[in-house]
Amino acid sequence: MNTHAYPEIMSAVREQEPLVQCLTNSVVMDITANVLLAIGASPAMCDTPTESADFAAVASGVLVNAGTPSYEQYAGMRAAVAGATAAGTPWVLDPVACGGLTERTRFQRSIALEKPSAIRGNASEIIALANLDENAAGGRGVDSADAADAAIPAARVLAERTGGVVGISGATDIVVSEGRITRITGGDPLMQKVIGTGCSLGAVVAAYLSVGADPHDAVVAAHAHHSAAGAKAAKTASAPGSFKVAWLDALYTLTSDELEQYTTFEEESL
Amino acid sequence: MNTHAYPEIMSAVREQEPLVQCLTNSVVMDITANVLLAIGASPAMCDTPTESADFAAVASGVLVNAGTPSYEQYAGMRAAVAGATAAGTPWVLDPVACGGLTERTRFQRSIALEKPSAIRGNASEIIALANLDENAAGGRGVDSADAADAAIPAARVLAERTGGVVGISGATDIVVSEGRITRITGGDPLMQKVIGTGCSLGAVVAAYLSVGADPHDAVVAAHAHHSAAGAKAAKTASAPGSFKVAWLDALYTLTSDELEQYTTFEEESL
Amino acid sequence: MNTHAYPEIMSAVREQEPLVQCLTNSVVMDITANVLLAIGASPAMCDTPTESADFAAVASGVLVNAGTPSYEQYAGMRAAVAGATAAGTPWVLDPVACGGLTERTRFQRSIALEKPSAIRGNASEIIALANLDENAAGGRGVDSADAADAAIPAARVLAERTGGVVGISGATDIVVSEGRITRITGGDPLMQKVIGTGCSLGAVVAAYLSVGADPHDAVVAAHAHHSAAGAKAAKTASAPGSFKVAWLDALYTLTSDELEQYTTFEEESL
C-alpha cells in the first residue's frame, strides 16, 4: 500500500463510470447526482420498494441515507440492501442524524447489521450507530459535536461487526477498517456552508468501492477526491454560492497531481 | 424601535446559528437549505410524522410549507406544529398557492388556527388564507396577481387572529402585526426567475424569530436580509443562473452597512 | 413550414408565460423549475392525487416523468392525465428508464395509451416504450445505449398510436410525427454531466406545446432552445458546475439569432 494507489482509483472510477443507486434524502438528491456525474460516475435515485431490489442487482454500488425517510423509502431501502447483498453489490450506509431521533436510529442500527461495505458519517453519528455510549450522541441534527478522533473506538467496533470500512468526517477525515487507520487532511470550512457535501460523499464512496480496488484504499481515495476538490475550490471562491460551483468544477477537473497536492495522508497500522 | 435593530438581529442569527426544521416542498429543499446555511443558520428537513414532533421540540424554529404535500407530510406537519407549540418553538406558515387548490387551502386555513408565530406569503395567498374574499384569491399557482397593499386588511385579520406577524411579499414587502406596519423596499426582479427565493424566505423568517428579538422586528430583518442580498446580487448578475450564485454569496457576505444601503424601511403605526 | 417558425415560438413562450405543471422525479425538481423560469414559463410541481387533476385543468401544459415514483405520485399522475385530457391541456410523457425496470415500464406503456401530446426520451426509452423489441431496451438506468436513429421506427409507431409528437434525445435530437422527421443538431457533451438536462427538456416541451403553434414545430423549437443554450454555455464554461450556471443564463438570454446560430435543422418528409 502506498498513497499512489489513490490517483489510480480515481482514474478507474472515471474509466469505469460506475452506476450508483442512491436511496437518499430529498434535500441532497440534486447535488448528489451532480457530484456523481462530476467524478465520472452515473447516478440513479431509484428508491421505490417495487424497483429498488432489482436495480441494486444491476447497479455498481448503492447508497442508503435515511435523512428524510418516508415509510415507502424505508421499505425501498430494506429491499435495496437485500438486492445488493444477494448480488454482491457494494453498499454504503450514511447514518444521518443517528442518535438524535428514535425511529431513524433504530432503522440505522438495524440495517447496519446487514453488513454494509462501508459506513460514512460524522463522529456523533458513528458513535450513536455503534451504540457504545448513548450520551455521546449529539442531538443537533446533522451537525457533529464530537471531533472525529473521538469516534475511532466506535468505528473500530463497526468495522469489526460488519467486516467493512468506516469513514469519519471531520476537519481531518479518518478511515478505519480492521487493522488500518488512515487520516486524510484537506477540504475547506466552506464545504459546511453548502448542503449535501457530506451526504454526497456517501455516494462517492459507493462509486469508489465498485471499481475493484482494496476497499480501505477505495474509501480513502473517495474522501481524498472529495476533499481535494474542496481545497482547490477554495482557491477561487470565498462564499457558498460560488464555492459550490467551483467545487463541482474541481471534482471534474482534479488531476492526480492535484489530488496529492491538496491532500495529506497519514497511515497507521493497528 | 429604530431601523438599527435590523443589523443587530442579523448578527444575532449569525452568532446563534439557529437550527431550523423545514417541512417544505420537494422543489425548494436544496435552495432553502443553502439559504439557511448562507445566513448562518443550520437546516434540517425533518418531516416524517414519527420524528417531526420530537424534532420541533429541539429546533430553534420550524417552517411549514405545503407546496407539494404528500399524505405523510401533512401528518408530519400536524405533528411538528403540535411539537413546536408544546415546546414554545416559533413556527412559520407559508401558505403556498392558498386559494388555488381545495385540499391545501383547507389544510392551510386549518393549521393557521394553531397560531403560527409568523405567516409569509404573497398577496393572493394571504388574502385566501384569511378567507375574506374567495374571489380575490388568484388561481395561478404560486404567482401573485394582487399587489401587496391589497392584502393588508387580510394580513391585519390574520395578525389579530394569531397574535403573530404577517409578511406579504411583493415588489415592496409589507410586514404587519397588531399596531404596526413596516414596508421594506429592496430585492430585484430576477429573484422571481430563481425557484425558491420566496419559499426560502419562510425559512429565513423562522431563523430570525428564534434569536430573541421583538417578533415584528425579527420578521422585518429577515425580509431585509433576503432582499438586500438580492439587490446586491443584481449589481454583478443579470441572468438567473449567475444571479442565484451571486445571491447566495450575498446572503453570506452582506454587512450591516449593506443591509441599510440596499434596503429602505418605512414604518407606520396603526 | 420553415425554420424561422422556431424563433417565433420561442418568443411566444416568453410572452405567454405558460404555467407548466410538472409531476416529475425528486432529483430534478429544482433544475426543472429553474429551466422553466429561465425560458419564460412558470413552474408548479403539483403532484398530489387530490390536487393534480384540478391543477391540470388550469395549467397550460403538463409533464409526467416517473423517475422516482411513489405510489402516491403514480396516482397523482393518473389523475393529472385524466384532468389534462378532459380540459384539453397538452401533456408530455418522459418515459425515464423505460425498459429497465418492470413496474415503471408497465406504468409508462399504460399511460402512453392515454395519448400524450408529446413523448420525449432517449433512444432506448423510446424503443422500450413502443415495446417493439424488448431486447433493444438497455438496462442501464437513464443512460441510452442506442443512437437516436435506431429509435426512429419506434418513434413512428408511437406517433401513429398517439397522434402526437415524439422527441428522441441524442447527440443529434430527432423529432418525429406522422409524415415528418426533423433533426436538431446543437447542444454540448457537458449537458450530460449536469443532472436534469434531459428531464427538464420534457418540461420545456410542455411549455412550448401550450402556445398554439403547430405541435411538431413546437417540439422542435423546444429542443432547439434547450440545445442552443447548451452550445452557447459551452463557449464560456468547460466544467459541469459553471456549465450549469452558464446554461441557465443562456436559456434566459438566448436571442432569435443565437437560436439559429447554435442549431442546425434538417427536415425530412415521410
PDB file of C-alpha atoms in Angstrom, chain B residues 26-27 30-31 67-72 74 101-105 139-143 190 192-195 238-245, chain C residues 16-19 26 29-30 33-34 37-38 40-51 54-55 58 60 72 244-245 248-249 252-253:
ATOM      1  CA  SER B  26     -39.591  18.977  -2.643  1.00  0.00           C
ATOM      2  CA  VAL B  27     -38.793  21.632  -5.225  1.00  0.00           C
ATOM      3  CA  ASP B  30     -31.962  22.350  -1.799  1.00  0.00           C
ATOM      4  CA  ILE B  31     -32.103  26.125  -2.093  1.00  0.00           C
ATOM      5  CA  GLY B  67     -46.166  23.221  -1.631  1.00  0.00           C
ATOM      6  CA  THR B  68     -46.026  19.557  -2.670  1.00  0.00           C
ATOM      7  CA  PRO B  69     -47.785  17.846   0.233  1.00  0.00           C
ATOM      8  CA  SER B  70     -47.966  14.063   0.485  1.00  0.00           C
ATOM      9  CA  TYR B  71     -50.402  12.475   2.925  1.00  0.00           C
ATOM     10  CA  GLU B  72     -47.417  11.570   5.071  1.00  0.00           C
ATOM     11  CA  TYR B  74     -49.397  16.553   6.015  1.00  0.00           C
ATOM     12  CA  LEU B 101     -56.380  24.315  -4.730  1.00  0.00           C
ATOM     13  CA  THR B 102     -59.076  22.957  -2.440  1.00  0.00           C
ATOM     14  CA  GLU B 103     -57.217  20.468  -0.272  1.00  0.00           C
ATOM     15  CA  ARG B 104     -54.196  22.570   0.598  1.00  0.00           C
ATOM     16  CA  THR B 105     -56.369  25.634   1.165  1.00  0.00           C
ATOM     17  CA  GLY B 139     -55.752  30.649  -9.141  1.00  0.00           C
ATOM     18  CA  ARG B 140     -52.362  30.753 -10.793  1.00  0.00           C
ATOM     19  CA  GLY B 141     -50.205  28.577  -8.589  1.00  0.00           C
ATOM     20  CA  VAL B 142     -47.557  30.432  -6.688  1.00  0.00           C
ATOM     21  CA  ASP B 143     -47.747  33.641  -8.675  1.00  0.00           C
ATOM     22  CA  LEU B 190     -34.524  38.490 -11.084  1.00  0.00           C
ATOM     23  CA  GLN B 192     -38.634  35.748  -9.390  1.00  0.00           C
ATOM     24  CA  LYS B 193     -36.600  33.899 -12.030  1.00  0.00           C
ATOM     25  CA  VAL B 194     -34.952  31.649  -9.419  1.00  0.00           C
ATOM     26  CA  ILE B 195     -37.086  28.936  -7.859  1.00  0.00           C
ATOM     27  CA  SER B 238     -28.115  39.822 -14.951  1.00  0.00           C
ATOM     28  CA  ALA B 239     -29.381  36.300 -15.722  1.00  0.00           C
ATOM     29  CA  PRO B 240     -30.927  33.729 -13.373  1.00  0.00           C
ATOM     30  CA  GLY B 241     -28.140  31.106 -13.211  1.00  0.00           C
ATOM     31  CA  SER B 242     -25.446  33.529 -12.151  1.00  0.00           C
ATOM     32  CA  PHE B 243     -27.927  35.588 -10.122  1.00  0.00           C
ATOM     33  CA  LYS B 244     -28.701  32.607  -7.901  1.00  0.00           C
ATOM     34  CA  VAL B 245     -24.996  32.077  -7.215  1.00  0.00           C
TER      35      VAL B 245
ATOM     36  CA  GLN C  16     -47.409  33.981 -22.816  1.00  0.00           C
ATOM     37  CA  GLU C  17     -45.523  32.731 -19.718  1.00  0.00           C
ATOM     38  CA  PRO C  18     -47.236  29.324 -19.738  1.00  0.00           C
ATOM     39  CA  LEU C  19     -47.918  27.644 -16.401  1.00  0.00           C
ATOM     40  CA  SER C  26     -37.412  14.363  -6.890  1.00  0.00           C
ATOM     41  CA  MET C  29     -37.430  19.323  -9.492  1.00  0.00           C
ATOM     42  CA  ASP C  30     -35.081  22.208  -8.703  1.00  0.00           C
ATOM     43  CA  ALA C  33     -38.312  24.666 -12.190  1.00  0.00           C
ATOM     44  CA  ASN C  34     -35.300  26.892 -12.833  1.00  0.00           C
ATOM     45  CA  LEU C  37     -38.368  30.164 -15.244  1.00  0.00           C
ATOM     46  CA  ALA C  38     -35.344  30.805 -17.465  1.00  0.00           C
ATOM     47  CA  GLY C  40     -40.079  32.484 -19.511  1.00  0.00           C
ATOM     48  CA  ALA C  41     -42.551  29.880 -18.254  1.00  0.00           C
ATOM     49  CA  SER C  42     -43.923  29.396 -14.752  1.00  0.00           C
ATOM     50  CA  PRO C  43     -43.449  26.069 -12.917  1.00  0.00           C
ATOM     51  CA  ALA C  44     -45.756  24.299 -10.474  1.00  0.00           C
ATOM     52  CA  MET C  45     -44.800  20.849  -9.225  1.00  0.00           C
ATOM     53  CA  CYS C  46     -48.314  19.898  -8.114  1.00  0.00           C
ATOM     54  CA  ASP C  47     -48.441  16.083  -7.995  1.00  0.00           C
ATOM     55  CA  THR C  48     -50.756  15.181  -5.110  1.00  0.00           C
ATOM     56  CA  PRO C  49     -53.639  12.925  -6.273  1.00  0.00           C
ATOM     57  CA  THR C  50     -56.235  15.149  -4.613  1.00  0.00           C
ATOM     58  CA  GLU C  51     -54.979  18.229  -6.436  1.00  0.00           C
ATOM     59  CA  ASP C  54     -57.790  20.171 -10.839  1.00  0.00           C
ATOM     60  CA  PHE C  55     -54.439  21.763 -11.480  1.00  0.00           C
ATOM     61  CA  VAL C  58     -55.955  25.214 -15.336  1.00  0.00           C
ATOM     62  CA  SER C  60     -51.021  25.477 -19.765  1.00  0.00           C
ATOM     63  CA  GLU C  72     -48.986   8.431  -4.285  1.00  0.00           C
ATOM     64  CA  LYS C 244     -24.950  24.583 -15.395  1.00  0.00           C
ATOM     65  CA  VAL C 245     -24.892  28.247 -14.390  1.00  0.00           C
ATOM     66  CA  LEU C 248     -29.422  28.588 -17.226  1.00  0.00           C
ATOM     67  CA  ASP C 249     -28.181  32.066 -18.135  1.00  0.00           C
ATOM     68  CA  TYR C 252     -32.777  33.191 -20.436  1.00  0.00           C
ATOM     69  CA  THR C 253     -30.667  35.394 -22.704  1.00  0.00           C
TER      70      THR C 253
END
